[in-house]
């Protein structure tokens, strides 16, 4: 295995920037690359190691850029290639690595290949880059029963070049996102070439979109529709986690390894977005000759209950260790309800719901949600391995749960006729400055989704240098985590604190902490003679760990 130096990714904290919602430089209400570049010092101050940028490629934006029309260019909404180069250079100057998103499962229907496929006859090489099939029942019914993750059938019938209804194509997501056929070598070559394009531009790695979906079961058999993508085992579904994906990733790993420079800490990394359970199946993606990391979504979906947390953390660590990979930890991203809101609901054993919340749904207890979110983050940032943060969680932002229907843009909303409100609630533009239009998101008052008023109070400038703010908490935890190298540490559970307390020690070559998270209803006495290094709640002077509080102690 060509690998170099320290392997920075083993304990990296990686911050997800969702380009359309982070910072807008030109006042059109949509975030862009120059906006990101200007705000990068915020991340250097925060103390993260890398950024991951969601897609900024040429796209009709039917799925916020996860529908790529040109993998080698920047959408004019976000800037251009020169703007990307400036962003990457500035990030590197500030000591931040840059990870970009690769979307290999599907392209946009505006990708030249798909345009050519539509203009070409059934059975042509142009069609063979996607999954075109004849329909059932004389062509009138979809080739199988697969459903789009955004609602409705996963197949759309096309009009042939002669104008008559003809074949169907597969799209696991929106109609405008046709799935590639990964049995076609041309597809493999093309996507590897795209990886090379961005590696040559100096990116430090890729987050792989829908990494478990590229290969479909032979013959495209009907699916058992009782399985849900997030909560159930994916093992039985003919479109998910097929054994053939692993060969693709072995080949990608050989490619990224060829960019690692001997003796320098310059690995280029690959991280899978794979909604795969159980953890044993997910661990296969990070075997030594495959990907570096995969998101631990099971952790994200674990309720804030001590027994569930302990079980997930324990077996997550064991599974990663069994294959020699670092575990990753994540609580929020652009597809799920923000954790400051998720945790504001009653917690029940088993994996938790992560789907969007609308104005007609029961509303969370916002104060409780934030209190628990801060405690959960203080647990996460002590854990060995690598952690992913989603933009705005360092401000304690809640989900926008009251967006008007007219504002919603996630295709899920329309495709399910509003039954599922979709993911817009976590994608609302970031408040940088309280009391100015768009809370400083851009120079004007435009923001592509309306910002809730409470975002003004949580603006970054109101939290900076405030000892009790969520932003300061994140900074403190990240600084300690780095100083003590907790990401490289080993975790031992501690007894004697009761069933409702997560009590563990993490020790590395550079130091150690004892972490106590109280998920019970009573106060828990602090052990005698230990210094509090950090606490998730303001002003910790008591000799207790309060309910939904996490403290870090010097052993
Ligand atoms: C992934 C992305 C999500 C996108 C989907 C289709 O799940 O995270 O945002 O809609 O893939 O590309
Ligand atoms: Ca803009």
CSV table of C-alpha atoms in Angstrom, one decimal, residues 190-354:
chain,number,residue,atom,x,y,z
A,190,UNK,CA,-14.5,8.2,-17.8
A,191,UNK,CA,-15.0,8.5,-14.0
A,192,UNK,CA,-11.4,7.6,-13.3
A,193,UNK,CA,-10.4,10.3,-15.7
A,194,UNK,CA,-12.6,12.8,-13.8
A,195,UNK,CA,-10.8,11.8,-10.6
A,196,UNK,CA,-7.5,12.4,-12.2
A,197,UNK,CA,-8.7,15.8,-13.5
A,198,UNK,CA,-9.3,17.0,-9.9
A,199,UNK,CA,-6.3,15.3,-8.4
A,200,UNK,CA,-4.2,17.1,-10.9
A,201,UNK,CA,-5.8,20.4,-9.8
A,202,UNK,CA,-4.5,19.6,-6.3
A,203,UNK,CA,-7.6,18.2,-4.4
A,204,UNK,CA,-6.8,16.1,-1.4
A,205,UNK,CA,-9.6,13.7,-1.8
A,206,UNK,CA,-13.2,12.8,-2.7
A,207,UNK,CA,-16.4,12.1,-1.0
A,208,UNK,CA,-18.2,9.5,-3.1
A,209,UNK,CA,-21.9,10.1,-3.6
A,210,UNK,CA,-24.1,7.1,-3.3
A,211,UNK,CA,-21.1,4.9,-3.2
A,212,UNK,CA,-23.2,1.7,-2.5
A,213,UNK,CA,-25.4,2.2,-5.6
A,214,UNK,CA,-23.1,1.9,-8.6
A,215,UNK,CA,-23.6,-1.8,-9.3
A,216,UNK,CA,-27.0,-3.2,-9.8
A,217,UNK,CA,-27.9,-6.9,-9.4
A,218,UNK,CA,-27.7,-8.9,-12.7
A,219,UNK,CA,-31.0,-8.9,-14.5
A,220,UNK,CA,-32.4,-6.0,-12.5
A,221,UNK,CA,-34.8,-8.2,-10.4
A,222,UNK,CA,-37.8,-6.7,-8.6
A,223,UNK,CA,-37.0,-5.4,-5.2
A,224,UNK,CA,-38.7,-6.2,-1.9
A,225,UNK,CA,-40.2,-2.7,-1.4
A,226,UNK,CA,-40.6,-3.2,2.4
A,227,UNK,CA,-37.0,-2.1,2.7
A,228,UNK,CA,-36.2,1.5,3.5
A,229,UNK,CA,-32.9,3.0,2.4
A,230,UNK,CA,-31.8,4.4,5.7
A,231,UNK,CA,-33.1,2.2,8.4
A,232,UNK,CA,-33.1,-1.3,7.1
A,233,UNK,CA,-30.3,-3.7,6.2
A,234,UNK,CA,-29.4,-3.0,2.6
A,235,UNK,CA,-28.1,-6.5,2.0
A,236,UNK,CA,-31.2,-7.7,0.2
A,237,UNK,CA,-31.8,-4.8,-2.1
A,238,UNK,CA,-30.8,-5.4,-5.8
A,239,UNK,CA,-29.6,-1.8,-6.2
A,240,UNK,CA,-27.6,-1.4,-3.0
A,241,UNK,CA,-24.3,-2.8,-1.8
A,242,UNK,CA,-23.7,-5.3,-4.6
A,243,UNK,CA,-20.4,-7.1,-4.3
A,244,UNK,CA,-19.2,-5.6,-7.6
A,245,UNK,CA,-18.7,-2.1,-6.1
A,246,UNK,CA,-15.6,-3.2,-4.3
A,247,UNK,CA,-13.6,-3.8,-7.4
A,248,UNK,CA,-14.4,-0.3,-8.5
A,249,UNK,CA,-13.0,1.1,-5.3
A,250,UNK,CA,-9.9,-1.1,-5.4
A,251,UNK,CA,-9.2,0.5,-8.7
A,252,UNK,CA,-9.8,4.0,-7.4
A,253,UNK,CA,-7.5,3.3,-4.5
A,254,UNK,CA,-4.7,2.3,-6.8
A,255,UNK,CA,-5.3,5.6,-8.6
A,256,UNK,CA,-5.3,7.8,-5.5
A,257,UNK,CA,-2.3,5.9,-4.1
A,258,UNK,CA,-0.4,6.8,-7.2
A,259,UNK,CA,-0.6,10.4,-6.2
A,260,UNK,CA,0.8,10.0,-2.7
A,261,UNK,CA,4.3,11.3,-2.4
A,262,UNK,CA,6.6,9.1,-0.4
A,263,UNK,CA,7.7,10.6,2.9
A,264,UNK,CA,5.1,13.4,2.8
A,265,UNK,CA,1.8,13.5,4.6
A,266,UNK,CA,0.0,14.0,1.3
A,267,UNK,CA,-2.4,11.1,0.9
A,268,UNK,CA,-5.3,11.7,-1.3
A,269,UNK,CA,-8.4,10.2,0.3
A,270,UNK,CA,-11.7,8.5,-0.6
A,271,UNK,CA,-14.7,8.6,1.6
A,272,UNK,CA,-17.9,6.6,0.9
A,273,UNK,CA,-21.4,7.9,1.3
A,274,UNK,CA,-22.8,4.4,1.7
A,275,UNK,CA,-26.1,3.9,3.6
A,276,UNK,CA,-25.1,0.3,4.4
A,277,UNK,CA,-26.0,-1.7,7.4
A,278,UNK,CA,-24.9,-3.6,9.4
A,279,UNK,CA,-21.5,-2.2,10.3
A,280,UNK,CA,-19.8,-5.4,9.1
A,281,UNK,CA,-21.0,-4.8,5.6
A,282,UNK,CA,-20.0,-1.1,5.7
A,283,UNK,CA,-16.5,-2.1,7.0
A,284,UNK,CA,-15.9,-3.9,3.7
A,285,UNK,CA,-15.7,-0.5,1.9
A,286,UNK,CA,-12.7,0.5,4.0
A,287,UNK,CA,-10.6,-2.7,3.8
A,288,UNK,CA,-7.0,-1.9,3.3
A,289,UNK,CA,-7.0,-1.8,-0.5
A,290,UNK,CA,-10.3,0.0,-0.8
A,291,UNK,CA,-11.5,3.4,0.5
A,292,UNK,CA,-9.9,5.3,3.4
A,293,UNK,CA,-13.2,6.2,5.1
A,294,UNK,CA,-16.9,5.7,5.0
A,295,UNK,CA,-19.5,7.8,6.8
A,296,UNK,CA,-20.8,6.2,10.0
A,297,UNK,CA,-24.5,6.9,9.5
A,298,UNK,CA,-25.5,4.4,12.1
A,299,UNK,CA,-23.9,6.7,14.6
A,300,UNK,CA,-25.8,9.7,13.2
A,301,UNK,CA,-29.1,7.7,13.6
A,302,UNK,CA,-28.4,6.5,17.1
A,303,UNK,CA,-30.7,8.0,19.7
A,304,UNK,CA,-29.4,10.1,22.6
A,305,UNK,CA,-29.8,7.1,25.0
A,306,UNK,CA,-26.9,5.8,26.9
A,307,UNK,CA,-27.3,2.1,26.1
A,308,UNK,CA,-27.8,2.8,22.3
A,309,UNK,CA,-24.8,5.2,22.2
A,310,UNK,CA,-22.6,2.8,24.1
A,311,UNK,CA,-23.5,-0.1,21.8
A,312,UNK,CA,-23.0,1.9,18.6
A,313,UNK,CA,-19.7,3.4,19.6
A,314,UNK,CA,-18.4,0.0,20.8
A,315,UNK,CA,-19.2,-1.9,17.7
A,316,UNK,CA,-18.3,0.9,15.3
A,317,UNK,CA,-14.8,1.0,16.8
A,318,UNK,CA,-14.6,-2.8,16.6
A,319,UNK,CA,-15.7,-3.0,13.0
A,320,UNK,CA,-13.2,-0.4,11.9
A,321,UNK,CA,-10.4,-1.9,13.8
A,322,UNK,CA,-11.1,-5.3,12.3
A,323,UNK,CA,-10.2,-3.9,8.9
A,324,UNK,CA,-7.5,-1.5,10.1
A,325,UNK,CA,-9.5,1.7,9.1
A,326,UNK,CA,-10.2,4.7,11.3
A,327,UNK,CA,-13.8,5.0,12.3
A,328,UNK,CA,-15.7,8.2,11.2
A,329,UNK,CA,-18.3,10.1,13.3
A,330,UNK,CA,-20.9,12.4,11.9
A,331,UNK,CA,-24.1,14.0,13.4
A,332,UNK,CA,-25.3,16.2,10.6
A,333,UNK,CA,-25.1,16.7,6.9
A,334,UNK,CA,-27.1,18.2,4.0
A,335,UNK,CA,-29.5,15.3,3.7
A,336,UNK,CA,-30.7,14.9,7.3
A,337,UNK,CA,-32.4,17.0,10.0
A,338,UNK,CA,-29.8,19.0,11.9
A,339,UNK,CA,-28.8,17.3,15.2
A,340,UNK,CA,-29.7,20.4,17.3
A,341,UNK,CA,-33.3,19.7,16.1
A,342,UNK,CA,-33.3,15.9,15.9
A,343,UNK,CA,-32.3,15.7,19.6
A,344,UNK,CA,-35.1,18.1,20.6
A,345,UNK,CA,-37.6,15.2,20.2
A,346,UNK,CA,-38.2,12.4,22.7
A,347,UNK,CA,-35.6,9.7,22.1
A,348,UNK,CA,-36.6,6.1,21.6
A,349,UNK,CA,-34.5,3.0,21.3
A,350,UNK,CA,-33.4,2.0,17.8
A,351,UNK,CA,-32.3,4.1,14.8
A,352,UNK,CA,-33.9,7.5,14.6
A,353,UNK,CA,-35.9,9.2,11.9
A,354,UNK,CA,-33.8,11.8,9.9
